[in-house]
Amino acid sequence: MGRRFLVGGNWKANPKTIEEAKKLIELLNGAQINAEVDVVVGAPFIFLPLLKDTLRKDWHPSAENIFTKDNGAFTGEVTAPMLKSFGIEWTILGHSERRDILKEDDDFLAQKVTQALNHGLKIIFCCGEHLEERQAGTQNAFVSAQIEKMIPAVPEGKWGDVVIAYEPIWAIGTGKVASTKDAQDMGKVIRDILAAKVSPEVANATRILYGGSVKADNCNELAEQPDVDGFLVGGASLTAGFIDIVNSAS
Ligand code: G2H
């Protein structure tokens, strides 16, 4: 059975006001979708109740992060049980902006992976190399190490709740989209690791997304690649172009 295409929006911390968030939701709710596709909309925590209440019901609001514990003295953190109690079913984890700006390392992210999945959240787990590794030709080893550190964190029976997003950091928000070959090659590298370290069944079933400057005018060719099962979209998720990207699944 083929893997169902998935497109994730990642608003990051872009909308500054509730009015901006409402306008975006209005745009998304009015969209005509002609494709068989799962759509997940990642937004800052504070906007999630609004998304839960007003986003079209065939799409899914997502957090962009969680903390490693259920609750306690962790000032400023938001936890998986809190999200679940608001009816949120998804979270992005390990985005490069959290890895690089907030200094979240592989071990910390592994704890978040286990925590999210044990609480019944579905995850979009991000990986990807810097320009430095790409220029040195070590991108496969770098991304493989990120995936290999995440694999043991996935509890038994939970692989169906895992989506992986390959996002080369040099392509994020820079306008430099990876070539279709770069995206496909890394998708295949990740799938081969899953086959070798988890199982061929999990490798075959797990959706691997591409993220990094995906736009309406570059998504169609990328979407045709056998190991690109969808997209994680930042800048363009704040525009009408997101609808075209969702429709690239058809
Ligand atoms: C990568 C992507 C979304 P953008 O961060 O996760 O953002 O599409 O703006 O490059």
Short mmCIF file of C-alpha atoms and ligand atoms in Angstrom, two decimals:
data_model
loop_
_atom_site.label_atom_id
_atom_site.label_comp_id
_atom_site.label_asym_id
_atom_site.label_seq_id
_atom_site.Cartn_x
_atom_site.Cartn_y
_atom_site.Cartn_z
CA MET A 1 0.00 0.00 0.00
CA GLY A 2 1.29 3.46 -0.89
CA ARG A 3 2.14 6.02 1.74
CA ARG A 4 -0.45 8.78 2.10
CA PHE A 5 1.01 12.19 1.26
CA LEU A 6 1.34 14.58 4.21
CA VAL A 7 1.87 18.32 4.10
CA GLY A 8 2.77 20.13 7.31
CA GLY A 9 2.67 23.87 7.74
CA ASN A 10 5.16 25.31 10.20
CA TRP A 11 4.13 28.82 11.16
CA LYS A 12 7.16 29.07 13.49
CA ALA A 13 6.77 32.30 15.52
CA ASN A 14 5.65 34.30 12.49
CA PRO A 15 2.10 35.46 13.23
CA LYS A 16 2.43 38.27 15.78
CA THR A 17 -1.22 38.69 16.72
CA ILE A 18 -4.41 36.70 17.10
CA GLU A 19 -5.81 38.71 14.18
CA GLU A 20 -3.02 37.45 11.93
CA ALA A 21 -3.64 33.89 13.07
CA LYS A 22 -7.39 34.25 12.41
CA LYS A 23 -6.73 35.56 8.88
CA LEU A 24 -4.50 32.62 8.11
CA ILE A 25 -7.08 30.14 9.40
CA GLU A 26 -9.73 31.83 7.25
CA LEU A 27 -7.50 31.42 4.20
CA LEU A 28 -6.91 27.73 4.94
CA ASN A 29 -10.57 27.03 5.66
CA GLY A 30 -11.60 28.48 2.30
CA ALA A 31 -9.20 26.29 0.32
CA GLN A 32 -10.43 23.82 -2.25
CA ILE A 33 -8.44 20.60 -1.87
CA ASN A 34 -8.37 18.15 -4.76
CA ALA A 35 -5.93 15.67 -3.30
CA GLU A 36 -5.83 12.68 -0.98
CA VAL A 37 -3.59 14.21 1.64
CA ASP A 38 -3.08 14.61 5.39
CA VAL A 39 -2.55 18.23 6.43
CA VAL A 40 -1.00 19.29 9.73
CA VAL A 41 -0.70 22.95 10.74
CA GLY A 42 2.09 23.72 13.21
CA ALA A 43 1.56 26.89 15.23
CA PRO A 44 2.83 28.54 18.42
CA PHE A 45 1.23 27.09 21.57
CA ILE A 46 -0.81 30.19 22.27
CA PHE A 47 -2.69 29.88 18.97
CA LEU A 48 -3.44 26.14 19.30
CA PRO A 49 -6.82 26.44 21.10
CA LEU A 50 -7.92 28.84 18.35
CA LEU A 51 -6.83 26.36 15.69
CA LYS A 52 -8.48 23.50 17.51
CA ASP A 53 -11.78 25.41 17.60
CA THR A 54 -11.79 27.06 14.19
CA LEU A 55 -9.46 25.23 11.76
CA ARG A 56 -11.27 23.01 9.24
CA LYS A 57 -11.88 19.62 10.82
CA ASP A 58 -10.16 17.62 8.05
CA TRP A 59 -6.82 19.28 8.98
CA HIS A 60 -4.86 18.88 12.21
CA PRO A 61 -3.35 21.55 14.46
CA SER A 62 0.16 20.75 15.70
CA ALA A 63 2.51 22.04 18.36
CA GLU A 64 6.03 22.95 17.28
CA ASN A 65 7.70 21.54 20.40
CA ILE A 66 6.99 19.88 23.75
CA PHE A 67 8.90 19.46 27.02
CA THR A 68 10.35 16.14 28.20
CA LYS A 69 8.25 15.80 31.39
CA ASP A 70 4.52 15.61 32.19
CA ASN A 71 4.39 18.60 34.58
CA GLY A 72 6.28 20.21 37.44
CA ALA A 73 8.69 23.06 38.16
CA PHE A 74 9.71 23.77 34.56
CA THR A 75 9.08 27.47 34.06
CA GLY A 76 7.95 28.36 30.58
CA GLU A 77 7.46 24.83 29.31
CA VAL A 78 4.40 23.20 27.73
CA THR A 79 3.93 19.46 28.05
CA ALA A 80 2.39 16.57 26.14
CA PRO A 81 -0.47 16.00 28.64
CA MET A 82 -1.38 19.70 28.38
CA LEU A 83 -1.58 19.45 24.59
CA LYS A 84 -3.61 16.25 24.75
CA SER A 85 -6.06 17.88 27.16
CA PHE A 86 -6.62 20.59 24.52
CA GLY A 87 -7.25 17.92 21.88
CA ILE A 88 -3.96 18.49 20.05
CA GLU A 89 -2.72 15.32 18.36
CA TRP A 90 0.54 16.37 16.69
CA THR A 91 3.86 18.00 17.46
CA ILE A 92 6.91 18.88 15.43
CA LEU A 93 10.16 17.89 17.20
CA GLY A 94 13.81 18.55 16.52
CA HIS A 95 13.42 21.41 14.10
CA SER A 96 16.86 22.82 13.27
CA GLU A 97 15.87 26.17 14.76
CA ARG A 98 15.38 24.41 18.10
CA ARG A 99 18.53 22.33 17.66
CA ASP A 100 20.73 25.29 16.72
CA ILE A 101 19.18 28.34 18.42
CA LEU A 102 17.75 26.63 21.53
CA LYS A 103 20.64 24.12 21.71
CA GLU A 104 18.44 21.01 21.84
CA ASP A 105 20.74 18.03 21.34
CA ASP A 106 20.01 14.49 20.13
CA ASP A 107 19.67 13.08 23.67
CA PHE A 108 17.21 15.76 24.77
CA LEU A 109 15.24 15.26 21.55
CA ALA A 110 15.17 11.51 22.07
CA GLN A 111 13.49 12.12 25.45
CA LYS A 112 10.93 14.34 23.74
CA VAL A 113 10.25 11.68 21.11
CA THR A 114 9.52 9.06 23.79
CA GLN A 115 7.44 11.49 25.82
CA ALA A 116 5.31 12.60 22.86
CA LEU A 117 4.68 9.08 21.57
CA ASN A 118 3.94 7.63 25.03
CA HIS A 119 1.29 10.31 25.47
CA GLY A 120 -0.35 9.47 22.16
CA LEU A 121 0.95 12.44 20.17
CA LYS A 122 2.03 11.94 16.57
CA ILE A 123 5.36 13.51 15.68
CA ILE A 124 7.08 15.14 12.74
CA PHE A 125 10.72 14.59 13.63
CA CYS A 126 13.11 16.90 11.79
CA CYS A 127 16.66 16.18 10.73
CA GLY A 128 19.08 17.82 8.32
CA GLU A 129 22.63 18.96 7.77
CA HIS A 130 24.27 22.40 7.79
CA LEU A 131 25.94 23.89 4.73
CA GLU A 132 29.27 22.92 6.29
CA GLU A 133 28.49 19.18 6.17
CA ARG A 134 26.97 19.45 2.70
CA GLN A 135 30.13 21.14 1.40
CA ALA A 136 32.32 18.54 3.10
CA GLY A 137 30.22 15.73 1.59
CA THR A 138 29.40 14.36 5.07
CA GLN A 139 25.65 15.05 4.94
CA ASN A 140 24.63 11.38 4.82
CA ALA A 141 26.67 10.52 7.92
CA PHE A 142 25.38 13.60 9.76
CA VAL A 143 21.69 12.90 9.07
CA SER A 144 22.13 9.16 9.65
CA ALA A 145 23.51 9.90 13.12
CA GLN A 146 20.48 12.08 13.93
CA ILE A 147 18.10 9.30 12.84
CA GLU A 148 20.07 6.57 14.60
CA LYS A 149 19.85 8.50 17.87
CA MET A 150 16.08 8.90 17.48
CA ILE A 151 15.29 5.28 16.60
CA PRO A 152 15.72 3.76 20.10
CA ALA A 153 13.47 6.50 21.52
CA VAL A 154 10.44 5.25 19.60
CA PRO A 155 8.44 2.94 21.89
CA GLU A 156 7.32 -0.48 20.67
CA GLY A 157 4.33 -0.25 18.33
CA LYS A 158 4.59 3.52 17.86
CA TRP A 159 6.24 3.81 14.45
CA GLY A 160 2.86 4.49 12.85
CA ASP A 161 2.83 7.80 14.73
CA VAL A 162 6.22 8.92 13.40
CA VAL A 163 6.80 11.12 10.35
CA ILE A 164 10.35 12.20 9.50
CA ALA A 165 11.12 15.54 7.84
CA TYR A 166 14.44 16.00 6.07
CA GLU A 167 15.25 19.70 6.12
CA PRO A 168 18.72 20.67 4.93
CA ILE A 169 19.52 23.75 7.01
CA TRP A 170 21.14 25.57 4.10
CA ALA A 171 17.75 25.44 2.34
CA ILE A 172 15.62 26.75 5.20
CA GLY A 173 14.10 30.16 4.58
CA THR A 174 16.97 30.94 2.20
CA GLY A 175 15.11 30.45 -1.06
CA LYS A 176 17.69 27.76 -1.92
CA VAL A 177 15.58 24.66 -2.34
CA ALA A 178 17.43 21.36 -2.44
CA SER A 179 17.47 19.77 -5.88
CA THR A 180 14.97 16.99 -6.40
CA LYS A 181 17.96 14.65 -6.46
CA ASP A 182 19.27 15.91 -3.10
CA ALA A 183 15.82 15.48 -1.53
CA GLN A 184 15.28 12.04 -3.05
CA ASP A 185 18.79 10.82 -2.21
CA MET A 186 18.44 11.76 1.47
CA GLY A 187 14.91 10.35 1.64
CA LYS A 188 16.38 7.06 0.43
CA VAL A 189 19.26 7.24 2.93
CA ILE A 190 16.76 7.68 5.77
CA ARG A 191 14.52 4.88 4.52
CA ASP A 192 17.51 2.54 4.23
CA ILE A 193 18.47 3.29 7.85
CA LEU A 194 14.94 2.48 9.00
CA ALA A 195 15.05 -0.79 7.04
CA ALA A 196 18.39 -1.76 8.53
CA LYS A 197 17.84 -0.60 12.12
CA VAL A 198 14.09 -1.03 12.63
CA SER A 199 12.46 -3.21 9.97
CA PRO A 200 11.69 -3.24 6.23
CA GLU A 201 7.98 -2.89 7.10
CA VAL A 202 8.55 0.28 9.14
CA ALA A 203 10.86 1.65 6.44
CA ASN A 204 8.20 1.05 3.82
CA ALA A 205 5.37 2.59 5.85
CA THR A 206 7.08 5.65 7.36
CA ARG A 207 6.47 8.96 5.65
CA ILE A 208 9.56 11.01 4.89
CA LEU A 209 8.94 14.67 4.10
CA TYR A 210 11.16 17.27 2.50
CA GLY A 211 11.37 20.77 4.01
CA GLY A 212 13.35 23.86 3.06
CA SER A 213 12.03 26.71 0.90
CA VAL A 214 9.20 24.58 -0.53
CA LYS A 215 6.98 26.83 -2.65
CA ALA A 216 4.08 26.44 -5.04
CA ASP A 217 6.46 26.66 -7.98
CA ASN A 218 8.96 24.01 -6.88
CA CYS A 219 6.78 21.43 -5.11
CA ASN A 220 5.45 19.43 -8.05
CA GLU A 221 8.71 17.89 -9.19
CA LEU A 222 9.74 17.19 -5.59
CA ALA A 223 6.39 15.52 -4.91
CA GLU A 224 7.05 13.01 -7.70
CA GLN A 225 10.14 11.57 -6.01
CA PRO A 226 9.60 8.07 -4.61
CA ASP A 227 11.09 8.93 -1.21
CA VAL A 228 9.42 12.32 -0.81
CA ASP A 229 6.09 11.58 0.87
CA GLY A 230 5.14 15.19 1.52
CA PHE A 231 6.50 18.50 2.75
CA LEU A 232 7.13 20.56 5.85
CA VAL A 233 6.53 24.14 4.79
CA GLY A 234 7.59 27.28 6.65
CA GLY A 235 7.42 30.63 4.83
CA ALA A 236 4.92 29.46 2.21
CA SER A 237 2.58 28.10 4.91
CA LEU A 238 1.78 31.75 5.68
CA THR A 239 0.53 32.35 2.13
CA ALA A 240 -2.05 31.08 -0.36
CA GLY A 241 0.79 29.10 -1.94
CA PHE A 242 0.32 26.57 0.87
CA ILE A 243 -2.91 25.46 -0.81
CA ASP A 244 -1.08 24.73 -4.06
CA ILE A 245 1.53 22.77 -2.11
CA VAL A 246 -1.20 20.71 -0.42
CA ASN A 247 -2.73 20.08 -3.84
CA SER A 248 0.63 18.91 -5.22
CA ALA A 249 -0.23 15.58 -3.59
CA SER A 250 -2.64 14.77 -6.41
C1 G2H B 1 12.09 24.64 7.12
C2 G2H B 1 10.80 25.07 6.58
C3 G2H B 1 9.69 24.61 7.49
P1 G2H B 1 10.90 27.22 5.02
O1 G2H B 1 12.29 25.22 8.41
O2 G2H B 1 10.02 23.76 8.53
O3 G2H B 1 10.77 26.49 6.47
O4 G2H B 1 9.88 26.56 4.14
O5 G2H B 1 10.59 28.67 5.28
O6 G2H B 1 12.29 27.00 4.52
#
